[in-house]
Amino acid sequence: MPHSVSSASPSEDGSGDSLPGLLADMSLGDSPRTEAAAREPSRPNPSETRRSPALDAGPIEQNSAVFNPFAAYISTGSETHNTEYSIDELTRDVIPQQVARLQNPQRFILTETDDLYIQGQEFQKKWGIPKNGFLNWIALLSGWVEFPVILLLNPSPWDYLPFDEMLRKSPTLSWLQEILRNMGLQLDDVIILDTFPMLQDSLRDDILERMGPAGRDELARESFALTRATLELIQPRVMISCQCCTKPNNKRWEFFNGDNLAQQLCSSVLRARDRRVRELDVNGHRMQVVQGMHPQYVVKRDTTQEKVLVELFTQVFRSFGAWQSRRLAMQKELRDAGATLLTLVALLQQQIQRYGQLCRQAGSGMDGPVTAEHVEELRTQLGGWECRRSDGAA
């Protein structure tokens, strides 16, 4: 996987705010504005969920004739909060449909010609972000489209390092890696988003010092525009929100309080403990947001809540881990059967050559069970098969 933004102290959290700031800003409940939303439980209506035309048509493509990197994705105000229900309803009604769609799975991988790639690259260059920060963002976005996605807050303090080094130093990503591994999955299987891509705490604070609140606000808006564009492109059906900071009363992010989608993507420890799922309507696409909490919260501040978060991840991803295990087992069987087939073909070719030599030595006075013409015909057919196989592999 690729590589990531400015350096920070090793004492900071592995994926987002410095630990003291992150933990201080977390609350068990919701902001007054969020708590005012209706809590009337209802079962999801999977048939009303709309899929991206790009996903229905095949490989994900994003190119357009005219490209505006940020304006189209800076808060449209079209997101609404519809209903809430339990994670048990999610795993009963929604998850099985997502697993069924894995009969024709799709990988999400950004390439240099994709609009979102270009938008991210322009953001990186505009704000002087190290190239590894951009590459790590691309790497974490890679995954299966049908899987639930994971939402964190902002990048690791070690995001300026190549991906593998950054991963080793990041407590948050290491925690996620271990939890997914226990279910037979890897980080590369799951699309992981930051609410504020490529926006480290150190960059935010530096821009505030050099350019004032207006510069910092512009930086945050353009960073979140990348997340908005990503959600509109991928249209994930299920998300686990592991950030509780994009709400009006958060000390370090309260300046970003005018975006409805950012607020609706915010979770809380209380909602996670209650095993709640929030349904959002984002420009006509319905997305189920499982209420979680940041891994650093359960590791560093309240270890009693780690069991809650582990159970949420297990309930959401367990079926996808089973699918991946079956897929890998089938891949192994195919490889083994293919290897046996190729061995038999090679053995048959050797026997054809040997049989031809014996026929020539025996001369016309001795007949074998197979005529020389039939042996030559078989040899020609195998030669043509080998050529076609080589062309296909190329």
mmCIF file of C-alpha atoms in Angstrom:
data_model
loop_
_atom_site.group_PDB
_atom_site.id
_atom_site.type_symbol
_atom_site.label_atom_id
_atom_site.label_comp_id
_atom_site.label_asym_id
_atom_site.label_seq_id
_atom_site.Cartn_x
_atom_site.Cartn_y
_atom_site.Cartn_z
ATOM 1 C CA MET A 1 0.000 0.000 0.000
ATOM 2 C CA PRO A 2 1.157 3.587 -0.586
ATOM 3 C CA HIS A 3 2.571 6.122 1.785
ATOM 4 C CA SER A 4 1.721 10.528 4.254
ATOM 5 C CA VAL A 5 1.665 14.919 6.219
ATOM 6 C CA SER A 6 3.810 16.956 8.634
ATOM 7 C CA SER A 7 5.620 15.444 11.583
ATOM 8 C CA ALA A 8 4.311 15.451 15.132
ATOM 9 C CA SER A 9 5.355 14.364 18.559
ATOM 10 C CA PRO A 10 5.311 10.597 19.155
ATOM 11 C CA SER A 11 3.196 11.269 22.237
ATOM 12 C CA GLU A 12 0.230 12.091 20.015
ATOM 13 C CA ASP A 13 -2.611 9.826 19.031
ATOM 14 C CA GLY A 14 -2.068 7.496 16.121
ATOM 15 C CA SER A 15 -4.976 8.790 14.089
ATOM 16 C CA GLY A 16 -6.161 12.257 14.844
ATOM 17 C CA ASP A 17 -5.884 14.728 17.692
ATOM 18 C CA SER A 18 -3.118 14.637 20.221
ATOM 19 C CA LEU A 19 -4.346 12.266 22.901
ATOM 20 C CA PRO A 20 -4.930 14.897 25.627
ATOM 21 C CA GLY A 21 -6.889 17.077 23.218
ATOM 22 C CA LEU A 22 -8.819 14.162 21.726
ATOM 23 C CA LEU A 23 -9.871 12.758 25.088
ATOM 24 C CA ALA A 24 -10.654 16.117 26.599
ATOM 25 C CA ASP A 25 -12.983 16.935 23.745
ATOM 26 C CA MET A 26 -14.934 13.679 23.944
ATOM 27 C CA SER A 27 -18.290 13.611 25.698
ATOM 28 C CA LEU A 28 -20.512 10.733 26.654
ATOM 29 C CA GLY A 29 -23.619 12.338 25.222
ATOM 30 C CA ASP A 30 -24.614 14.410 22.237
ATOM 31 C CA SER A 31 -24.556 18.101 21.609
ATOM 32 C CA PRO A 32 -27.863 19.899 22.298
ATOM 33 C CA ARG A 33 -28.538 20.183 18.556
ATOM 34 C CA THR A 34 -27.926 16.492 17.951
ATOM 35 C CA GLU A 35 -29.912 15.345 20.966
ATOM 36 C CA ALA A 36 -32.910 17.299 19.706
ATOM 37 C CA ALA A 37 -33.214 15.023 16.685
ATOM 38 C CA ALA A 38 -36.080 12.543 16.722
ATOM 39 C CA ARG A 39 -35.246 9.151 18.234
ATOM 40 C CA GLU A 40 -38.258 7.238 16.996
ATOM 41 C CA PRO A 41 -36.887 3.757 16.171
ATOM 42 C CA SER A 42 -37.832 2.233 12.863
ATOM 43 C CA ARG A 43 -36.571 -0.601 10.727
ATOM 44 C CA PRO A 44 -34.540 0.358 7.674
ATOM 45 C CA ASN A 45 -36.095 0.149 4.262
ATOM 46 C CA PRO A 46 -33.299 -1.448 2.191
ATOM 47 C CA SER A 47 -35.281 -1.293 -1.027
ATOM 48 C CA GLU A 48 -35.205 2.523 -0.943
ATOM 49 C CA THR A 49 -31.427 2.730 -0.908
ATOM 50 C CA ARG A 50 -30.079 4.054 -4.193
ATOM 51 C CA ARG A 51 -26.795 2.926 -5.640
ATOM 52 C CA SER A 52 -24.382 5.006 -7.628
ATOM 53 C CA PRO A 53 -24.848 4.635 -11.400
ATOM 54 C CA ALA A 54 -21.076 4.177 -11.602
ATOM 55 C CA LEU A 55 -21.251 1.142 -9.321
ATOM 56 C CA ASP A 56 -24.186 -0.386 -11.183
ATOM 57 C CA ALA A 57 -22.417 0.063 -14.489
ATOM 58 C CA GLY A 58 -19.143 -1.551 -13.450
ATOM 59 C CA PRO A 59 -15.737 -0.095 -12.549
ATOM 60 C CA ILE A 60 -15.840 3.173 -10.666
ATOM 61 C CA GLU A 61 -15.173 6.147 -12.899
ATOM 62 C CA GLN A 62 -15.230 9.796 -11.950
ATOM 63 C CA ASN A 63 -14.012 11.843 -14.850
ATOM 64 C CA SER A 64 -16.091 14.770 -16.052
ATOM 65 C CA ALA A 65 -15.661 17.303 -18.787
ATOM 66 C CA VAL A 66 -15.316 20.236 -16.367
ATOM 67 C CA PHE A 67 -13.629 19.721 -13.026
ATOM 68 C CA ASN A 68 -13.989 22.041 -10.045
ATOM 69 C CA PRO A 69 -11.950 20.520 -7.225
ATOM 70 C CA PHE A 70 -13.749 21.927 -4.184
ATOM 71 C CA ALA A 71 -16.807 24.076 -4.873
ATOM 72 C CA ALA A 72 -19.175 21.225 -5.686
ATOM 73 C CA TYR A 73 -18.536 19.511 -2.376
ATOM 74 C CA ILE A 74 -18.462 22.346 0.135
ATOM 75 C CA SER A 75 -21.667 21.966 2.156
ATOM 76 C CA THR A 76 -24.785 21.746 0.068
ATOM 77 C CA GLY A 77 -27.046 21.418 3.097
ATOM 78 C CA SER A 78 -28.934 18.586 1.380
ATOM 79 C CA GLU A 79 -28.248 15.991 4.065
ATOM 80 C CA THR A 80 -31.056 15.066 6.397
ATOM 81 C CA HIS A 81 -31.292 12.913 9.490
ATOM 82 C CA ASN A 82 -34.124 10.453 9.024
ATOM 83 C CA THR A 83 -34.354 7.708 11.632
ATOM 84 C CA GLU A 84 -32.496 5.717 14.225
ATOM 85 C CA TYR A 85 -32.650 2.035 15.048
ATOM 86 C CA SER A 86 -30.572 -0.696 16.654
ATOM 87 C CA ILE A 87 -27.525 -2.514 15.382
ATOM 88 C CA ASP A 88 -29.465 -5.775 15.684
ATOM 89 C CA GLU A 89 -31.889 -4.508 13.035
ATOM 90 C CA LEU A 90 -28.936 -3.507 10.858
ATOM 91 C CA THR A 91 -27.359 -6.963 10.987
ATOM 92 C CA ARG A 92 -30.724 -8.607 10.370
ATOM 93 C CA ASP A 93 -31.997 -6.456 7.501
ATOM 94 C CA VAL A 94 -29.096 -4.662 5.815
ATOM 95 C CA ILE A 95 -25.879 -6.641 6.292
ATOM 96 C CA PRO A 96 -27.195 -9.817 4.555
ATOM 97 C CA GLN A 97 -28.053 -7.765 1.466
ATOM 98 C CA GLN A 98 -24.556 -6.312 1.381
ATOM 99 C CA VAL A 99 -22.993 -9.754 1.689
ATOM 100 C CA ALA A 100 -25.233 -10.985 -1.159
ATOM 101 C CA ARG A 101 -23.880 -8.196 -3.383
ATOM 102 C CA LEU A 102 -20.407 -9.676 -2.915
ATOM 103 C CA GLN A 103 -21.256 -12.238 -5.577
ATOM 104 C CA ASN A 104 -19.892 -9.539 -7.895
ATOM 105 C CA PRO A 105 -17.511 -7.624 -5.610
ATOM 106 C CA GLN A 106 -15.891 -4.345 -6.600
ATOM 107 C CA ARG A 107 -12.632 -2.869 -5.377
ATOM 108 C CA PHE A 108 -12.360 0.884 -4.873
ATOM 109 C CA ILE A 109 -8.923 2.101 -5.987
ATOM 110 C CA LEU A 110 -8.182 5.671 -7.056
ATOM 111 C CA THR A 111 -6.011 6.190 -10.108
ATOM 112 C CA GLU A 112 -4.209 9.286 -11.381
ATOM 113 C CA THR A 113 -6.942 10.093 -13.903
ATOM 114 C CA ASP A 114 -9.808 10.028 -11.377
ATOM 115 C CA ASP A 115 -11.383 13.336 -10.410
ATOM 116 C CA LEU A 116 -11.177 12.574 -6.697
ATOM 117 C CA TYR A 117 -7.463 11.765 -7.043
ATOM 118 C CA ILE A 118 -6.914 15.100 -8.803
ATOM 119 C CA GLN A 119 -8.967 16.951 -6.196
ATOM 120 C CA GLY A 120 -6.923 15.411 -3.385
ATOM 121 C CA GLN A 121 -3.647 16.144 -5.126
ATOM 122 C CA GLU A 122 -4.589 19.789 -5.617
ATOM 123 C CA PHE A 123 -5.515 20.050 -1.943
ATOM 124 C CA GLN A 124 -2.184 18.494 -0.948
ATOM 125 C CA LYS A 125 -0.168 20.890 -3.078
ATOM 126 C CA LYS A 126 -2.171 23.974 -2.129
ATOM 127 C CA TRP A 127 -1.576 23.486 1.596
ATOM 128 C CA GLY A 128 1.992 22.191 1.392
ATOM 129 C CA ILE A 129 1.195 18.712 2.666
ATOM 130 C CA PRO A 130 3.960 16.073 2.289
ATOM 131 C CA LYS A 131 3.348 13.646 -0.551
ATOM 132 C CA ASN A 132 3.196 10.681 1.816
ATOM 133 C CA GLY A 133 0.116 12.256 3.403
ATOM 134 C CA PHE A 134 -1.616 12.159 0.040
ATOM 135 C CA LEU A 135 -0.436 8.622 -0.729
ATOM 136 C CA ASN A 136 -1.561 7.330 2.667
ATOM 137 C CA TRP A 137 -4.999 8.839 2.094
ATOM 138 C CA ILE A 138 -5.197 6.988 -1.238
ATOM 139 C CA ALA A 139 -4.039 3.751 0.406
ATOM 140 C CA LEU A 140 -6.600 3.844 3.212
ATOM 141 C CA LEU A 141 -9.400 4.505 0.716
ATOM 142 C CA SER A 142 -8.691 1.204 -1.040
ATOM 143 C CA GLY A 143 -11.110 -1.579 -0.178
ATOM 144 C CA TRP A 144 -14.230 -3.524 -1.104
ATOM 145 C CA VAL A 145 -17.117 -1.221 -2.044
ATOM 146 C CA GLU A 146 -19.733 -3.530 -0.517
ATOM 147 C CA PHE A 147 -18.013 -3.629 2.904
ATOM 148 C CA PRO A 148 -18.899 -1.192 5.700
ATOM 149 C CA VAL A 149 -16.545 1.789 5.765
ATOM 150 C CA ILE A 150 -14.790 3.154 8.867
ATOM 151 C CA LEU A 151 -14.787 6.875 9.662
ATOM 152 C CA LEU A 152 -12.009 8.336 11.835
ATOM 153 C CA LEU A 153 -11.288 12.004 12.604
ATOM 154 C CA ASN A 154 -8.019 13.086 10.969
ATOM 155 C CA PRO A 155 -4.654 11.571 10.015
ATOM 156 C CA SER A 156 -2.019 9.987 12.189
ATOM 157 C CA PRO A 157 0.718 12.301 13.513
ATOM 158 C CA TRP A 158 3.104 10.003 11.629
ATOM 159 C CA ASP A 159 1.281 10.510 8.348
ATOM 160 C CA TYR A 160 4.404 12.026 6.786
ATOM 161 C CA LEU A 161 5.996 8.543 6.812
ATOM 162 C CA PRO A 162 5.590 5.810 4.183
ATOM 163 C CA PHE A 163 2.466 3.747 4.786
ATOM 164 C CA ASP A 164 3.980 0.707 6.484
ATOM 165 C CA GLU A 165 6.053 2.837 8.857
ATOM 166 C CA MET A 166 3.076 5.045 9.639
ATOM 167 C CA LEU A 167 0.953 1.972 10.347
ATOM 168 C CA ARG A 168 3.500 0.537 12.792
ATOM 169 C CA LYS A 169 3.552 3.795 14.773
ATOM 170 C CA SER A 170 -0.193 4.432 14.731
ATOM 171 C CA PRO A 171 -2.040 3.031 17.780
ATOM 172 C CA THR A 172 -5.412 3.649 16.130
ATOM 173 C CA LEU A 173 -4.669 1.870 12.849
ATOM 174 C CA SER A 174 -2.835 -0.913 14.693
ATOM 175 C CA TRP A 175 -5.915 -1.437 16.869
ATOM 176 C CA LEU A 176 -8.151 -1.582 13.813
ATOM 177 C CA GLN A 177 -5.739 -3.945 12.083
ATOM 178 C CA GLU A 178 -5.845 -6.355 15.015
ATOM 179 C CA ILE A 179 -9.641 -6.266 15.356
ATOM 180 C CA LEU A 180 -10.127 -6.911 11.638
ATOM 181 C CA ARG A 181 -7.472 -9.640 11.610
ATOM 182 C CA ASN A 182 -9.419 -11.508 14.295
ATOM 183 C CA MET A 183 -12.283 -11.733 11.792
ATOM 184 C CA GLY A 184 -10.096 -12.819 8.880
ATOM 185 C CA LEU A 185 -9.825 -9.334 7.342
ATOM 186 C CA GLN A 186 -7.035 -6.869 6.597
ATOM 187 C CA LEU A 187 -6.956 -3.088 6.529
ATOM 188 C CA ASP A 188 -6.726 -3.332 2.746
ATOM 189 C CA ASP A 189 -10.167 -4.976 2.671
ATOM 190 C CA VAL A 190 -11.921 -2.013 4.310
ATOM 191 C CA ILE A 191 -12.298 1.572 3.097
ATOM 192 C CA ILE A 192 -11.105 3.896 5.884
ATOM 193 C CA LEU A 193 -11.924 7.590 5.743
ATOM 194 C CA ASP A 194 -10.778 10.518 7.815
ATOM 195 C CA THR A 195 -13.417 13.172 8.437
ATOM 196 C CA PHE A 196 -10.654 15.675 7.645
ATOM 197 C CA PRO A 197 -8.270 13.967 5.185
ATOM 198 C CA MET A 198 -4.620 15.048 5.227
ATOM 199 C CA LEU A 199 -5.415 17.626 7.941
ATOM 200 C CA GLN A 200 -3.165 16.866 10.888
ATOM 201 C CA ASP A 201 -3.559 18.816 14.115
ATOM 202 C CA SER A 202 -0.165 20.403 13.560
ATOM 203 C CA LEU A 203 -1.210 21.651 10.109
ATOM 204 C CA ARG A 204 -4.483 23.048 11.435
ATOM 205 C CA ASP A 205 -2.711 24.905 14.251
ATOM 206 C CA ASP A 206 0.040 26.151 11.941
ATOM 207 C CA ILE A 207 -2.447 27.569 9.431
ATOM 208 C CA LEU A 208 -4.372 29.216 12.269
ATOM 209 C CA GLU A 209 -1.185 30.899 13.476
ATOM 210 C CA ARG A 210 -0.054 32.013 10.016
ATOM 211 C CA MET A 211 -3.355 32.794 8.284
ATOM 212 C CA GLY A 212 -5.825 33.287 11.116
ATOM 213 C CA PRO A 213 -9.285 31.746 11.568
ATOM 214 C CA ALA A 214 -10.285 32.378 7.948
ATOM 215 C CA GLY A 215 -7.360 30.335 6.629
ATOM 216 C CA ARG A 216 -7.953 27.526 9.111
ATOM 217 C CA ASP A 217 -11.660 27.425 8.223
ATOM 218 C CA GLU A 218 -10.870 27.284 4.497
ATOM 219 C CA LEU A 219 -8.431 24.438 5.115
ATOM 220 C CA ALA A 220 -11.025 22.448 7.076
ATOM 221 C CA ARG A 221 -13.792 23.074 4.514
ATOM 222 C CA GLU A 222 -11.635 21.884 1.627
ATOM 223 C CA SER A 223 -10.459 18.862 3.592
ATOM 224 C CA PHE A 224 -14.006 17.843 4.460
ATOM 225 C CA ALA A 225 -14.984 18.433 0.824
ATOM 226 C CA LEU A 226 -12.793 15.436 -0.021
ATOM 227 C CA THR A 227 -14.780 13.275 2.391
ATOM 228 C CA ARG A 228 -18.063 14.548 0.984
ATOM 229 C CA ALA A 229 -16.875 13.774 -2.558
ATOM 230 C CA THR A 230 -15.736 10.316 -1.463
ATOM 231 C CA LEU A 231 -19.090 9.489 0.115
ATOM 232 C CA GLU A 232 -20.993 10.695 -2.936
ATOM 233 C CA LEU A 233 -18.770 8.599 -5.182
ATOM 234 C CA ILE A 234 -18.655 5.341 -3.217
ATOM 235 C CA GLN A 235 -22.129 5.642 -1.681
ATOM 236 C CA PRO A 236 -21.406 3.249 1.194
ATOM 237 C CA ARG A 237 -24.418 1.466 2.606
ATOM 238 C CA VAL A 238 -22.958 1.068 6.104
ATOM 239 C CA MET A 239 -20.435 3.146 8.048
ATOM 240 C CA ILE A 240 -18.988 2.889 11.552
ATOM 241 C CA SER A 241 -18.395 6.407 12.878
ATOM 242 C CA CYS A 242 -15.441 6.432 15.246
ATOM 243 C CA GLN A 243 -15.250 10.170 15.824
ATOM 244 C CA CYS A 244 -17.146 12.346 18.311
ATOM 245 C CA CYS A 245 -15.629 15.732 17.489
ATOM 246 C CA THR A 246 -17.614 17.375 14.657
ATOM 247 C CA LYS A 247 -20.284 18.850 16.897
ATOM 248 C CA PRO A 248 -20.820 22.476 17.920
ATOM 249 C CA ASN A 249 -19.541 22.164 21.499
ATOM 250 C CA ASN A 250 -16.223 20.474 20.682
ATOM 251 C CA LYS A 251 -13.332 22.597 21.931
ATOM 252 C CA ARG A 252 -10.881 21.955 19.095
ATOM 253 C CA TRP A 253 -13.298 21.620 16.167
ATOM 254 C CA GLU A 254 -16.183 23.883 17.165
ATOM 255 C CA PHE A 255 -15.175 26.342 14.447
ATOM 256 C CA PHE A 256 -16.416 23.763 11.915
ATOM 257 C CA ASN A 257 -20.002 23.973 13.083
ATOM 258 C CA GLY A 258 -21.888 25.011 9.986
ATOM 259 C CA ASP A 259 -21.870 21.723 8.081
ATOM 260 C CA ASN A 260 -24.905 19.541 8.661
ATOM 261 C CA LEU A 261 -23.316 16.387 7.222
ATOM 262 C CA ALA A 262 -20.243 16.697 9.449
ATOM 263 C CA GLN A 263 -22.468 16.985 12.515
ATOM 264 C CA GLN A 264 -24.594 14.009 11.493
ATOM 265 C CA LEU A 265 -21.458 11.902 10.990
ATOM 266 C CA CYS A 266 -20.481 12.594 14.600
ATOM 267 C CA SER A 267 -21.039 9.815 17.129
ATOM 268 C CA SER A 268 -20.876 9.661 20.929
ATOM 269 C CA VAL A 269 -19.941 7.174 23.616
ATOM 270 C CA LEU A 270 -23.533 7.151 24.831
ATOM 271 C CA ARG A 271 -24.914 6.249 21.419
ATOM 272 C CA ALA A 272 -22.241 3.574 21.004
ATOM 273 C CA ARG A 273 -23.164 2.019 24.327
ATOM 274 C CA ASP A 274 -26.822 2.081 23.301
ATOM 275 C CA ARG A 275 -25.858 0.261 20.063
ATOM 276 C CA ARG A 276 -27.610 2.843 17.903
ATOM 277 C CA VAL A 277 -27.566 3.209 14.128
ATOM 278 C CA ARG A 278 -28.387 6.548 12.511
ATOM 279 C CA GLU A 279 -29.780 6.614 8.999
ATOM 280 C CA LEU A 280 -28.671 9.554 6.878
ATOM 281 C CA ASP A 281 -29.982 10.676 3.523
ATOM 282 C CA VAL A 282 -27.083 12.188 1.581
ATOM 283 C CA ASN A 283 -28.316 13.630 -1.701
ATOM 284 C CA GLY A 284 -30.791 10.788 -2.119
ATOM 285 C CA HIS A 285 -28.464 8.018 -0.953
ATOM 286 C CA ARG A 286 -29.338 6.374 2.353
ATOM 287 C CA MET A 287 -26.435 5.448 4.564
ATOM 288 C CA GLN A 288 -26.585 3.580 7.863
ATOM 289 C CA VAL A 289 -24.117 5.055 10.374
ATOM 290 C CA VAL A 290 -23.269 2.770 13.288
ATOM 291 C CA GLN A 291 -22.480 4.865 16.353
ATOM 292 C CA GLY A 292 -19.006 4.010 17.594
ATOM 293 C CA MET A 293 -16.168 5.761 19.401
ATOM 294 C CA HIS A 294 -12.523 6.470 18.713
ATOM 295 C CA PRO A 295 -10.205 3.499 19.408
ATOM 296 C CA GLN A 296 -7.867 5.798 21.335
ATOM 297 C CA TYR A 297 -10.685 6.621 23.739
ATOM 298 C CA VAL A 298 -11.175 2.992 24.715
ATOM 299 C CA VAL A 299 -7.437 2.246 24.799
ATOM 300 C CA LYS A 300 -6.193 5.293 26.712
ATOM 301 C CA ARG A 301 -9.102 6.755 28.658
ATOM 302 C CA ASP A 302 -11.882 4.277 29.379
ATOM 303 C CA THR A 303 -10.759 0.706 28.850
ATOM 304 C CA THR A 304 -14.111 -0.558 30.134
ATOM 305 C CA GLN A 305 -15.634 0.625 26.843
ATOM 306 C CA GLU A 306 -13.266 -1.372 24.636
ATOM 307 C CA LYS A 307 -15.540 -4.404 24.863
ATOM 308 C CA VAL A 308 -18.416 -2.268 23.552
ATOM 309 C CA LEU A 309 -16.403 -1.102 20.540
ATOM 310 C CA VAL A 310 -15.027 -4.580 19.814
ATOM 311 C CA GLU A 311 -18.539 -6.041 19.882
ATOM 312 C CA LEU A 312 -19.787 -3.339 17.487
ATOM 313 C CA PHE A 313 -17.003 -4.080 14.994
ATOM 314 C CA THR A 314 -17.514 -7.816 15.354
ATOM 315 C CA GLN A 315 -21.257 -7.635 14.772
ATOM 316 C CA VAL A 316 -20.857 -5.381 11.736
ATOM 317 C CA PHE A 317 -17.882 -7.099 10.063
ATOM 318 C CA ARG A 318 -18.295 -10.742 11.077
ATOM 319 C CA SER A 319 -20.291 -11.746 7.977
ATOM 320 C CA PHE A 320 -17.792 -9.999 5.713
ATOM 321 C CA GLY A 321 -14.928 -11.811 7.403
ATOM 322 C CA ALA A 322 -16.705 -15.112 6.753
ATOM 323 C CA TRP A 323 -17.138 -14.141 3.089
ATOM 324 C CA GLN A 324 -13.458 -13.286 2.800
ATOM 325 C CA SER A 325 -12.461 -16.579 4.424
ATOM 326 C CA ARG A 326 -14.600 -18.484 1.904
ATOM 327 C CA ARG A 327 -13.171 -16.423 -0.920
ATOM 328 C CA LEU A 328 -9.576 -17.090 0.122
ATOM 329 C CA ALA A 329 -10.314 -20.801 0.572
ATOM 330 C CA MET A 330 -11.817 -20.928 -2.917
ATOM 331 C CA GLN A 331 -8.800 -19.086 -4.330
ATOM 332 C CA LYS A 332 -6.513 -21.678 -2.747
ATOM 333 C CA GLU A 333 -8.564 -24.559 -4.181
ATOM 334 C CA LEU A 334 -8.459 -22.945 -7.624
ATOM 335 C CA ARG A 335 -4.699 -22.457 -7.407
ATOM 336 C CA ASP A 336 -4.166 -26.036 -6.252
ATOM 337 C CA ALA A 337 -6.427 -27.468 -8.963
ATOM 338 C CA GLY A 338 -4.767 -25.291 -11.580
ATOM 339 C CA ALA A 339 -1.314 -26.381 -10.471
ATOM 340 C CA THR A 340 -2.396 -30.046 -10.713
ATOM 341 C CA LEU A 341 -3.837 -29.463 -14.179
ATOM 342 C CA LEU A 342 -0.632 -27.823 -15.416
ATOM 343 C CA THR A 343 1.405 -30.690 -13.980
ATOM 344 C CA LEU A 344 -0.749 -33.218 -15.811
ATOM 345 C CA VAL A 345 -0.459 -31.249 -19.068
ATOM 346 C CA ALA A 346 3.327 -31.176 -18.742
ATOM 347 C CA LEU A 347 3.365 -34.907 -18.007
ATOM 348 C CA LEU A 348 1.129 -35.562 -21.035
ATOM 349 C CA GLN A 349 3.468 -33.551 -23.262
ATOM 350 C CA GLN A 350 6.409 -35.593 -22.012
ATOM 351 C CA GLN A 351 4.549 -38.849 -22.723
ATOM 352 C CA ILE A 352 3.587 -37.643 -26.210
ATOM 353 C CA GLN A 353 7.232 -36.969 -26.980
ATOM 354 C CA ARG A 354 8.327 -40.319 -25.561
ATOM 355 C CA TYR A 355 5.554 -42.213 -27.416
ATOM 356 C CA GLY A 356 6.604 -40.588 -30.697
ATOM 357 C CA GLN A 357 10.216 -41.592 -30.125
ATOM 358 C CA LEU A 358 9.196 -45.198 -29.395
ATOM 359 C CA CYS A 359 7.010 -45.328 -32.520
ATOM 360 C CA ARG A 360 9.936 -44.188 -34.658
ATOM 361 C CA GLN A 361 12.237 -46.765 -33.069
ATOM 362 C CA ALA A 362 9.716 -49.586 -33.562
ATOM 363 C CA GLY A 363 9.336 -48.833 -37.268
ATOM 364 C CA SER A 364 6.474 -50.001 -39.441
ATOM 365 C CA GLY A 365 6.494 -53.569 -38.192
ATOM 366 C CA MET A 366 5.063 -52.751 -34.763
ATOM 367 C CA ASP A 367 1.843 -50.872 -33.978
ATOM 368 C CA GLY A 368 1.011 -49.123 -30.716
ATOM 369 C CA PRO A 369 -2.490 -48.496 -29.271
ATOM 370 C CA VAL A 370 -2.460 -44.921 -30.649
ATOM 371 C CA THR A 371 -1.577 -44.054 -34.230
ATOM 372 C CA ALA A 372 1.232 -41.625 -34.953
ATOM 373 C CA GLU A 373 -1.303 -39.317 -36.648
ATOM 374 C CA HIS A 374 -3.439 -39.138 -33.511
ATOM 375 C CA VAL A 375 -0.394 -38.448 -31.361
ATOM 376 C CA GLU A 376 0.653 -35.617 -33.647
ATOM 377 C CA GLU A 377 -2.878 -34.208 -33.599
ATOM 378 C CA LEU A 378 -2.880 -34.209 -29.784
ATOM 379 C CA ARG A 379 0.552 -32.596 -29.683
ATOM 380 C CA THR A 380 -0.649 -29.806 -31.997
ATOM 381 C CA GLN A 381 -3.755 -29.207 -29.885
ATOM 382 C CA LEU A 382 -1.704 -28.953 -26.692
ATOM 383 C CA GLY A 383 0.688 -26.553 -28.394
ATOM 384 C CA GLY A 384 -2.200 -24.290 -29.404
ATOM 385 C CA TRP A 385 -3.665 -24.464 -25.879
ATOM 386 C CA GLU A 386 -0.306 -23.417 -24.401
ATOM 387 C CA CYS A 387 -0.110 -20.442 -26.760
ATOM 388 C CA ARG A 388 -3.616 -19.275 -25.862
ATOM 389 C CA ARG A 389 -2.896 -19.698 -22.147
ATOM 390 C CA SER A 390 0.290 -17.652 -22.451
ATOM 391 C CA ASP A 391 -1.547 -14.900 -24.348
ATOM 392 C CA GLY A 392 -4.268 -14.828 -21.686
ATOM 393 C CA ALA A 393 -1.745 -14.592 -18.846
ATOM 394 C CA ALA A 394 -0.019 -11.700 -20.622
#
